[in-house]
Amino acid sequence: MKYTKYFVLLGMIATFFFMSIKVEAVSSKELMKKYNIEVEEKNIIDVSDFGAVGNGKDDDTKNIQKALDEAGDSKGKVVYFPKGTYMINTNGSESTKENVQRFVNTSVGLKVKSNTTILMDDDAVLKAIPNEFYSYTVLNLKESSNVSIYGGQILGDREDHIYKYAKLRRGNPEYNGETGWGILMVSSSNIIIDNVTISGMWGDGIDLFADKESKTSNSHITIKNSHISNNRRQGISIENAENLLIENNVIEKTKGTDPSAGINIEPADFKNHSLRAVKDVIIRKNKFLNNDDAGVLLYGMGEKVFYDKDDDGNQQKAQIDNILISENDFDGNNTNHQNVQDGAWVGAYNGQIMIVGASNVDVHNNKLTNPKPLGSMDNTNAQFKANSNPYAGILVGYSDSVNIWDNQMKNQNISVINQWSPEGTFAYPNSTNIVIGNNDLKEVVLAEEGKNKPDVTQDKNFKKSVEGEVDSTVSKIDKELKQGNLFERIIAKIKSWF
């Protein structure tokens, strides 16, 4: 008996020691210096205090929503997720045929209100409960501002999605949807997503969207240090945004439904035509690996998007403008993925970077290796040899003011295309003001001679400073992110409790 108290004391010391090590490992001095802000203990909301259990079995949706509601619309509240697997009902609608087949539903999922910070343990998982819905959302940031999401994992249901009420779409009679999102933003502003793992979504890992009721653009968004993998439709879809920074992420293994790109910038068919725009975007220092389409795809040429008219009868074109793609690694992305959705793209193939229907795009100092031209080759439009080149490292078409220089893409081509339109259905613009500087590549391939020949200048001495471009966009974002990153503030406070 006399030794019992010593064993108990030793156990308490050991427990405190290991807890201290864990806290110290997370709250490194480097991170403290980086964020340099504090939070009071009373402003930390633990989801387990609201009944969330994180056991991988019970539905935690309602209890987590209570915690998020408690934090929402306040200043400096933090919702903390301890280690665990939290099962999330990502749709919540009645399982009727009409509800299941709803192509886009932006009103479901966990609703994150303005002025909320979400902090997740590295081993905290928000897992979508397997469902049959075409559209669902795990974290919904619709009309939210000043939201930060740090750490943790978001896991979709692609491996055990329920097939119910299939319909015919794009020639596929077994279509079962493609808009299951990990994080959805609609009319959101001042958002940080940092060090989050998003995988296995039925649709996109992250979607910056605008629905038919949207009145404002997504703006001042930062997505960084995250791992986005094994999603069906896109790693990141950018359908509406301005002042967007995407840096230091790994985006890989997107495959399942078109387009299957790492990042797809594609303004969609919104009722508010002014929102058909993506502009002022920096994509830098990311890794795009083994996606089933391009690593980065800029697509501003959809039938409904590019040629629809507004309520006054004026033609409205989608705007993709002022995009910087710099210092990224592209490896093993599919350079032979067909895209024939609008009926005039038979035989069109992308490279690891694809720029279509965009303006003022700079592609600089990227590394492209191991192109993988998967699938069959359709030479319907073989008269345009650039259009039928499955090894295109970079493909440019129907765009204006594109500069490409200092890229490492050995044994890959830069292809620049224009294209005729059958029966005058579409009036695709010419490629103009394309400048190709000094790149380590195989060759530059242009469309055939004639009226459709693109306007290309090859200048090995071409140089352009992108530092000002980067600084300008980043400063705009930083200026708006008043709330800042609370991660280190929280950990420092937790450490002080021991």
Coordinates of C-alpha atoms in Angstrom, one line a residue:
M1 CA 0.0 0.0 0.0
K2 CA 2.8 2.4 0.8
Y3 CA 4.0 2.3 -2.8
T4 CA 0.6 2.9 -4.3
K5 CA 0.6 6.7 -3.9
Y6 CA 4.0 6.8 -5.6
F7 CA 2.7 4.8 -8.6
V8 CA -0.3 7.1 -8.8
L9 CA 2.0 10.2 -8.6
L10 CA 4.3 8.8 -11.3
G11 CA 1.3 8.1 -13.5
M12 CA 0.1 11.7 -13.1
I13 CA 3.5 13.0 -13.9
A14 CA 3.8 10.8 -17.0
T15 CA 0.3 11.9 -18.2
F16 CA 1.2 15.6 -17.7
F17 CA 4.5 15.0 -19.5
F18 CA 3.0 13.4 -22.6
M19 CA 0.2 16.0 -22.7
S20 CA 2.8 18.7 -22.6
I21 CA 4.7 17.1 -25.5
K22 CA 1.6 16.9 -27.6
V23 CA 0.7 20.6 -27.0
E24 CA 4.3 21.7 -27.6
A25 CA 4.4 19.8 -30.9
V26 CA 1.4 21.6 -32.2
S27 CA 2.2 25.1 -30.8
S28 CA 5.7 25.5 -32.3
K29 CA 7.4 28.9 -31.9
E30 CA 7.4 29.2 -35.7
L31 CA 3.6 29.0 -35.9
M32 CA 3.2 31.4 -32.9
K33 CA 5.4 33.9 -34.6
K34 CA 3.5 33.5 -37.9
Y35 CA 0.0 34.2 -36.5
N36 CA 0.8 36.3 -33.3
I37 CA -2.7 36.6 -32.0
E38 CA -4.5 35.5 -28.8
V39 CA -7.9 34.2 -27.9
E40 CA -9.6 34.1 -24.5
E41 CA -10.6 30.7 -23.1
K42 CA -14.2 31.6 -22.9
N43 CA -14.3 32.0 -26.7
I44 CA -13.3 28.4 -27.4
I45 CA -16.2 26.2 -28.2
D46 CA -15.6 22.4 -28.0
V47 CA -18.1 20.5 -30.1
S48 CA -18.0 17.7 -27.6
D49 CA -19.5 20.1 -25.0
F50 CA -22.6 20.2 -27.3
G51 CA -23.0 16.5 -27.5
A52 CA -20.9 15.6 -30.5
V53 CA -19.2 12.2 -29.9
G54 CA -17.0 11.6 -32.9
N55 CA -17.2 7.8 -32.7
G56 CA -17.7 7.2 -36.4
K57 CA -21.2 5.8 -35.9
D58 CA -23.6 8.3 -34.4
D59 CA -24.9 11.2 -36.5
D60 CA -23.2 14.3 -35.0
T61 CA -24.8 16.9 -37.4
K62 CA -27.3 18.5 -35.1
N63 CA -24.9 18.8 -32.2
I64 CA -22.2 20.3 -34.3
Q65 CA -24.6 22.7 -35.9
K66 CA -25.5 23.9 -32.3
A67 CA -21.8 24.7 -31.7
L68 CA -21.5 26.5 -35.0
D69 CA -24.7 28.5 -34.3
E70 CA -23.2 29.5 -30.9
A71 CA -20.1 30.8 -32.6
G72 CA -21.8 32.4 -35.6
D73 CA -22.0 36.1 -36.1
S74 CA -19.9 36.8 -33.0
K75 CA -16.4 38.2 -32.9
G76 CA -13.5 35.8 -32.3
K77 CA -15.4 32.6 -31.5
V78 CA -13.5 29.3 -32.2
V79 CA -15.2 26.0 -32.8
Y80 CA -12.8 23.2 -31.8
F81 CA -13.0 19.6 -33.0
P82 CA -11.0 17.1 -30.9
K83 CA -9.7 13.9 -32.4
G84 CA -12.6 11.7 -33.7
T85 CA -14.7 10.8 -36.7
Y86 CA -17.8 13.0 -36.9
M87 CA -20.6 11.6 -39.0
I88 CA -22.4 14.4 -41.0
N89 CA -25.8 14.4 -42.7
T90 CA -24.7 16.4 -45.7
N91 CA -28.2 16.9 -47.3
G92 CA -31.0 16.3 -44.8
S93 CA -33.7 16.4 -47.4
E94 CA -36.5 13.8 -47.8
S95 CA -35.3 11.0 -50.1
T96 CA -37.8 11.7 -52.9
K97 CA -36.9 11.3 -56.6
E98 CA -37.2 15.1 -57.0
N99 CA -34.9 15.9 -54.1
V100 CA -32.4 13.2 -54.9
Q101 CA -32.1 14.3 -58.6
R102 CA -31.7 18.0 -57.7
F103 CA -28.5 18.9 -59.6
V104 CA -27.4 21.7 -57.3
N105 CA -28.5 22.4 -53.7
T106 CA -26.7 25.2 -51.9
S107 CA -28.8 25.2 -48.8
V108 CA -27.7 21.9 -47.2
G109 CA -24.8 20.8 -45.0
L110 CA -23.3 22.3 -41.8
K111 CA -23.9 26.0 -42.1
V112 CA -20.9 28.1 -41.0
K113 CA -21.9 31.7 -40.2
S114 CA -19.8 34.8 -40.4
N115 CA -17.0 35.5 -38.0
T116 CA -16.4 31.8 -37.2
T117 CA -13.1 30.0 -36.9
I118 CA -13.0 26.2 -37.1
L119 CA -10.0 24.5 -35.6
M120 CA -9.7 20.7 -36.1
D121 CA -7.3 18.3 -34.6
D122 CA -5.2 16.7 -37.3
D123 CA -7.1 13.4 -36.6
A124 CA -10.5 15.0 -36.5
V125 CA -12.6 13.8 -39.5
L126 CA -15.9 15.2 -40.8
K127 CA -17.3 12.3 -42.7
A128 CA -20.2 12.4 -45.0
I129 CA -22.9 9.8 -44.1
P130 CA -23.3 7.7 -47.3
N131 CA -26.3 9.1 -49.2
E132 CA -28.1 9.0 -52.6
F133 CA -28.3 12.7 -53.3
Y134 CA -26.8 14.2 -56.5
S135 CA -25.9 17.3 -54.5
Y136 CA -24.6 17.7 -50.9
T137 CA -22.3 19.7 -48.8
V138 CA -20.2 19.1 -45.7
L139 CA -19.3 22.7 -44.8
N140 CA -21.5 25.3 -46.2
L141 CA -20.2 28.9 -46.3
K142 CA -23.0 30.5 -48.2
E143 CA -23.1 34.3 -47.7
S144 CA -20.5 34.0 -44.9
S145 CA -17.6 36.3 -44.3
N146 CA -14.5 36.3 -42.0
V147 CA -14.4 32.5 -41.8
S148 CA -11.2 30.5 -41.2
I149 CA -10.9 26.7 -41.3
Y150 CA -7.7 25.1 -40.0
G151 CA -6.6 21.5 -40.0
G152 CA -8.5 18.3 -39.9
Q153 CA -10.0 16.1 -42.6
I154 CA -13.2 16.2 -44.7
L155 CA -14.1 12.8 -46.2
G156 CA -16.8 12.3 -48.8
D157 CA -18.9 9.2 -49.6
R158 CA -17.6 8.3 -53.1
E159 CA -16.6 4.8 -52.0
D160 CA -20.0 4.0 -50.6
H161 CA -22.4 6.5 -52.3
I162 CA -25.9 5.1 -52.8
Y163 CA -27.1 4.8 -56.3
K164 CA -30.8 5.7 -56.5
Y165 CA -33.0 7.4 -59.1
A166 CA -30.5 7.5 -62.0
K167 CA -31.3 9.5 -65.0
L168 CA -30.0 10.2 -68.6
R169 CA -27.5 13.0 -68.8
R170 CA -24.7 13.7 -71.3
G171 CA -25.5 10.4 -72.9
N172 CA -25.2 8.5 -69.7
P173 CA -28.4 6.7 -68.6
E174 CA -26.9 5.9 -65.2
Y175 CA -26.0 9.4 -64.2
N176 CA -26.1 9.9 -60.4
G177 CA -24.9 13.4 -59.9
E178 CA -21.6 15.2 -59.4
T179 CA -22.1 18.1 -56.9
G180 CA -21.2 16.6 -53.6
W181 CA -18.9 19.2 -52.1
G182 CA -16.5 19.2 -49.2
I183 CA -16.5 23.0 -48.8
L184 CA -19.0 25.2 -50.6
M185 CA -18.6 29.0 -50.9
V186 CA -21.4 31.2 -52.3
S187 CA -21.2 35.0 -52.1
S188 CA -18.5 34.5 -49.4
S189 CA -15.7 36.8 -48.5
N190 CA -12.5 36.9 -46.4
I191 CA -12.1 33.1 -46.1
I192 CA -9.0 31.1 -45.1
I193 CA -8.7 27.4 -45.7
D194 CA -5.4 26.2 -44.3
N195 CA -3.9 22.7 -43.8
V196 CA -7.2 20.8 -44.5
T197 CA -7.4 17.4 -46.1
I198 CA -10.4 16.9 -48.4
S199 CA -10.9 13.6 -50.1
G200 CA -13.4 11.2 -51.5
M201 CA -16.1 13.8 -52.4
W202 CA -18.9 12.8 -54.8
G203 CA -18.2 16.1 -56.7
D204 CA -15.6 18.8 -55.8
G205 CA -13.3 19.1 -52.9
I206 CA -14.0 22.8 -52.8
D207 CA -16.4 24.8 -55.0
L208 CA -16.5 28.6 -55.3
F209 CA -20.0 28.9 -56.7
A210 CA -22.8 31.4 -57.4
D211 CA -26.4 30.3 -57.4
K212 CA -29.3 31.9 -59.1
E213 CA -30.0 34.1 -56.1
S214 CA -26.4 35.4 -55.7
K215 CA -25.9 39.1 -55.8
T216 CA -22.2 39.3 -54.9
S217 CA -19.0 37.5 -55.9
N218 CA -16.9 35.3 -53.8
S219 CA -13.9 37.5 -52.9
H220 CA -10.7 37.6 -50.9
I221 CA -10.2 33.8 -50.5
T222 CA -7.0 32.0 -49.5
I223 CA -6.7 28.2 -49.9
K224 CA -3.2 27.0 -48.8
N225 CA -1.2 24.1 -47.4
S226 CA -4.0 21.6 -48.0
H227 CA -4.2 18.1 -49.5
I228 CA -7.1 17.6 -51.9
S229 CA -7.3 14.1 -53.3
N230 CA -9.4 11.4 -54.9
N231 CA -12.5 13.6 -55.6
R232 CA -14.8 12.7 -58.5
R233 CA -15.3 16.0 -60.4
Q234 CA -12.6 18.5 -59.4
G235 CA -10.1 19.2 -56.7
I236 CA -11.2 22.9 -56.7
S237 CA -13.9 24.4 -58.9
I238 CA -13.8 28.1 -59.4
E239 CA -17.1 29.2 -60.9
N240 CA -17.2 32.7 -59.5
A241 CA -14.4 34.5 -57.6
E242 CA -12.2 37.5 -57.4
N243 CA -9.0 38.1 -55.5
L244 CA -8.2 34.4 -54.9
L245 CA -4.9 32.9 -53.7
I246 CA -4.3 29.2 -54.1
E247 CA -0.8 28.2 -52.9
N248 CA 1.3 25.3 -51.6
N249 CA -1.4 22.6 -51.9
V250 CA -1.3 19.1 -53.2
I251 CA -4.2 18.4 -55.6
E252 CA -4.2 14.9 -57.0
K253 CA -6.0 11.9 -58.3
T254 CA -9.2 13.6 -59.4
K255 CA -11.2 11.1 -61.5
G256 CA -14.8 10.0 -62.0
T257 CA -16.9 12.6 -63.9
D258 CA -15.9 15.3 -66.3
P259 CA -13.9 17.4 -66.3
S260 CA -11.8 15.7 -63.5
A261 CA -9.2 18.5 -63.3
G262 CA -7.1 19.5 -60.4
I263 CA -8.4 23.1 -60.6
N264 CA -11.1 24.1 -63.0
I265 CA -11.9 27.8 -63.6
E266 CA -15.2 27.8 -65.4
P267 CA -17.7 30.6 -64.9
A268 CA -21.2 29.0 -64.8
D269 CA -24.6 29.9 -66.2
F270 CA -25.8 32.2 -63.4
K271 CA -28.9 34.3 -63.6
N272 CA -26.9 37.3 -62.5
H273 CA -24.8 37.7 -65.6
S274 CA -22.3 40.0 -63.9
L275 CA -21.2 37.1 -61.8
R276 CA -20.0 35.1 -64.8
A277 CA -16.5 36.1 -63.9
V278 CA -13.3 34.8 -62.3
K279 CA -10.6 37.4 -62.0
D280 CA -7.5 38.2 -60.1
V281 CA -6.4 34.7 -59.3
I282 CA -2.9 33.5 -58.2
I283 CA -2.2 29.7 -58.5
R284 CA 1.4 29.2 -57.3
K285 CA 3.7 26.6 -55.6
N286 CA 1.1 23.8 -55.8
K287 CA 1.6 20.2 -56.9
F288 CA -0.9 18.7 -59.4
L289 CA -0.5 15.0 -59.6
N290 CA -2.2 12.3 -61.7
N291 CA -5.5 14.1 -62.3
D292 CA -7.7 12.6 -65.1
D293 CA -7.7 16.0 -66.9
A294 CA -5.5 19.0 -66.8
G295 CA -3.8 20.0 -63.6
V296 CA -5.2 23.5 -64.2
L297 CA -8.0 24.0 -66.7
L298 CA -9.3 27.5 -67.6
Y299 CA -12.5 27.0 -69.6
G300 CA -14.5 30.1 -70.6
M301 CA -16.2 28.7 -73.7
G302 CA -19.3 26.7 -72.6
E303 CA -22.3 27.1 -74.9
K304 CA -24.7 28.5 -72.3
V305 CA -22.0 30.5 -70.6
F306 CA -20.3 32.2 -73.5
Y307 CA -23.2 32.9 -75.9
D308 CA -26.2 33.4 -73.7
K309 CA -27.9 36.8 -73.6
D310 CA -29.0 38.9 -70.7
D311 CA -32.5 40.1 -70.1
D312 CA -31.9 43.1 -72.4
G313 CA -30.8 40.8 -75.3
N314 CA -27.1 41.6 -75.0
Q315 CA -24.6 38.8 -75.5
Q316 CA -22.8 37.9 -72.3
K317 CA -19.5 36.2 -72.3
A318 CA -17.9 34.5 -69.3
Q319 CA -14.9 36.4 -68.0
I320 CA -11.7 34.7 -67.0
D321 CA -9.2 37.5 -66.5
N322 CA -5.9 38.2 -64.9
I323 CA -4.7 34.8 -63.9
L324 CA -1.2 33.9 -62.7
I325 CA 0.0 30.2 -62.9
S326 CA 3.5 30.1 -61.4
E327 CA 6.0 27.9 -59.7
N328 CA 3.8 24.8 -59.7
D329 CA 4.7 21.2 -60.3
F330 CA 2.6 19.2 -62.8
D331 CA 3.2 15.5 -62.9
G332 CA 1.3 12.6 -64.5
N333 CA -1.9 14.6 -65.5
N334 CA -4.0 13.3 -68.4
T335 CA -3.2 15.2 -71.7
N336 CA -5.8 13.4 -73.8
H337 CA -9.1 14.0 -72.0
Q338 CA -12.0 14.6 -74.4
N339 CA -14.4 17.5 -73.7
V340 CA -17.3 17.5 -76.1
Q341 CA -20.0 18.9 -73.9
D342 CA -21.0 21.8 -76.2
G343 CA -21.0 19.8 -79.4
A344 CA -18.2 21.7 -81.2
W345 CA -15.2 20.2 -79.3
V346 CA -14.8 16.9 -81.0
G347 CA -11.1 16.1 -81.2
A348 CA -10.1 18.8 -78.7
Y349 CA -7.5 17.7 -76.2
N350 CA -5.9 19.4 -73.2
G351 CA -2.4 19.5 -71.9
Q352 CA -1.4 19.5 -68.2
I353 CA -2.2 23.3 -68.4
M354 CA -5.2 24.3 -70.5
I355 CA -6.2 27.9 -71.2
V356 CA -9.4 28.3 -73.2
G357 CA -11.5 31.5 -73.5
A358 CA -9.4 33.6 -71.1
S359 CA -7.5 36.9 -71.1
N360 CA -4.4 38.3 -69.4
V361 CA -2.9 35.0 -68.3
D362 CA 0.7 34.5 -67.2
V363 CA 2.2 31.0 -67.1
H364 CA 5.6 31.2 -65.6
N365 CA 8.3 29.0 -64.1
N366 CA 6.3 25.8 -63.8
K367 CA 7.6 22.3 -64.1
L368 CA 5.7 19.8 -66.2
T369 CA 6.7 16.1 -66.2
N370 CA 5.3 12.7 -67.2
P371 CA 2.3 13.6 -69.3
K372 CA -0.1 10.7 -69.5
P373 CA -2.3 10.7 -72.7
L374 CA -4.9 8.3 -71.4
G375 CA -7.9 7.1 -73.5
S376 CA -8.4 6.9 -77.2
M377 CA -7.5 9.5 -79.8
D378 CA -10.3 10.9 -81.9
N379 CA -8.9 12.6 -85.0
T380 CA -12.2 14.0 -86.2
N381 CA -10.6 17.4 -86.5
A382 CA -7.2 16.1 -87.4
Q383 CA -6.8 18.9 -90.0
F384 CA -5.9 21.0 -86.9
K385 CA -2.8 19.2 -85.8
A386 CA -2.4 21.3 -82.7
N387 CA -5.9 20.3 -81.8
S388 CA -5.1 16.6 -82.0
N389 CA -1.8 16.6 -80.1
P390 CA -2.2 14.3 -77.0
Y391 CA 1.3 15.3 -75.7
A392 CA 0.5 19.0 -75.3
G393 CA 2.1 20.2 -72.1
I394 CA 0.3 23.6 -72.4
L395 CA -2.7 24.2 -74.6
V396 CA -4.0 27.7 -75.5
G397 CA -7.1 28.4 -77.4
Y398 CA -9.6 31.3 -78.1
S399 CA -7.7 33.5 -75.6
D400 CA -6.2 37.0 -75.6
S401 CA -2.9 38.2 -74.0
V402 CA -1.4 35.0 -72.7
N403 CA 2.3 35.0 -71.8
I404 CA 4.2 31.7 -71.4
W405 CA 7.8 31.7 -70.3
D406 CA 10.5 30.0 -68.3
N407 CA 8.6 26.7 -67.9
Q408 CA 10.4 23.4 -67.7
M409 CA 8.5 20.9 -69.9
K410 CA 11.0 18.7 -71.6
N411 CA 9.6 16.7 -74.6
Q412 CA 6.2 18.4 -74.3
N413 CA 4.7 20.9 -76.6
I414 CA 2.9 24.3 -76.3
S415 CA -0.1 24.1 -78.7
V416 CA -2.1 27.2 -79.7
I417 CA -5.3 26.6 -81.5
N418 CA -8.3 28.3 -83.2
Q419 CA -11.2 26.2 -84.4
W420 CA -14.0 26.4 -87.0
S421 CA -17.5 26.0 -85.8
P422 CA -19.9 23.7 -87.6
E423 CA -22.8 25.4 -89.4
G424 CA -21.9 28.7 -87.6
T425 CA -23.3 27.5 -84.3
F426 CA -20.5 29.2 -82.3
A427 CA -18.3 32.2 -83.2
Y428 CA -15.2 31.2 -81.4
P429 CA -12.7 34.1 -81.2
N430 CA -9.2 34.0 -82.6
S431 CA -6.2 33.5 -80.2
T432 CA -4.5 36.9 -80.1
N433 CA -1.5 38.4 -78.4
I434 CA 0.0 35.1 -77.4
V435 CA 3.6 35.4 -76.4
I436 CA 5.8 32.4 -76.0
G437 CA 9.2 33.1 -74.4
N438 CA 12.1 30.8 -73.5
N439 CA 10.8 27.4 -72.3
D440 CA 12.5 24.1 -72.1
L441 CA 10.2 22.1 -74.5
K442 CA 10.0 20.0 -77.6
E443 CA 8.2 22.5 -80.0
V444 CA 5.5 25.0 -80.4
V445 CA 2.6 23.7 -82.5
L446 CA 0.2 26.1 -84.1
A447 CA -3.1 25.6 -85.9
E448 CA -3.0 25.2 -89.7
E449 CA -2.3 28.0 -92.0
G450 CA -5.3 30.2 -93.0
K451 CA -7.7 32.6 -91.5
N452 CA -7.8 30.6 -88.3
K453 CA -4.1 30.8 -87.6
P454 CA -3.6 32.2 -84.1
D455 CA -1.7 35.4 -83.4
V456 CA 1.5 34.1 -81.7
T457 CA 4.9 35.8 -81.1
Q458 CA 7.8 33.6 -80.2
D459 CA 10.5 35.6 -78.3
K460 CA 13.1 33.7 -76.4
N461 CA 14.2 37.0 -74.7
F462 CA 10.7 37.7 -73.3
K463 CA 10.7 38.5 -69.6
K464 CA 8.1 39.9 -67.3
S465 CA 8.1 40.6 -63.6
V466 CA 5.2 38.9 -61.8
E467 CA 6.2 40.1 -58.3
G468 CA 4.0 43.2 -58.6
E469 CA 1.1 41.1 -59.8
V470 CA 1.5 38.8 -56.8
D471 CA 2.0 41.5 -54.3
S472 CA -1.0 43.4 -55.5
T473 CA -3.4 40.5 -55.3
V474 CA -2.0 39.1 -52.0
S475 CA -2.2 42.6 -50.4
K476 CA -5.8 42.9 -51.4
I477 CA -6.6 39.6 -49.7
D478 CA -4.5 40.3 -46.6
K479 CA -6.1 43.8 -46.2
E480 CA -9.6 42.2 -46.1
L481 CA -8.7 39.4 -43.7
K482 CA -9.1 41.5 -40.6
Q483 CA -9.8 38.5 -38.4
G484 CA -6.5 36.8 -39.1
N485 CA -5.5 33.2 -38.2
L486 CA -6.4 32.2 -34.7
F487 CA -4.7 28.8 -34.7
E488 CA -1.6 29.6 -32.6
R489 CA -3.5 31.9 -30.3
I490 CA -5.8 29.0 -29.4
I491 CA -3.0 26.4 -28.9
A492 CA -1.0 28.9 -26.8
K493 CA -4.0 29.4 -24.5
I494 CA -4.6 25.7 -24.2
K495 CA -0.9 25.2 -23.3
S496 CA -1.1 27.8 -20.6
W497 CA -3.8 25.8 -18.8
F498 CA -1.3 23.0 -17.9

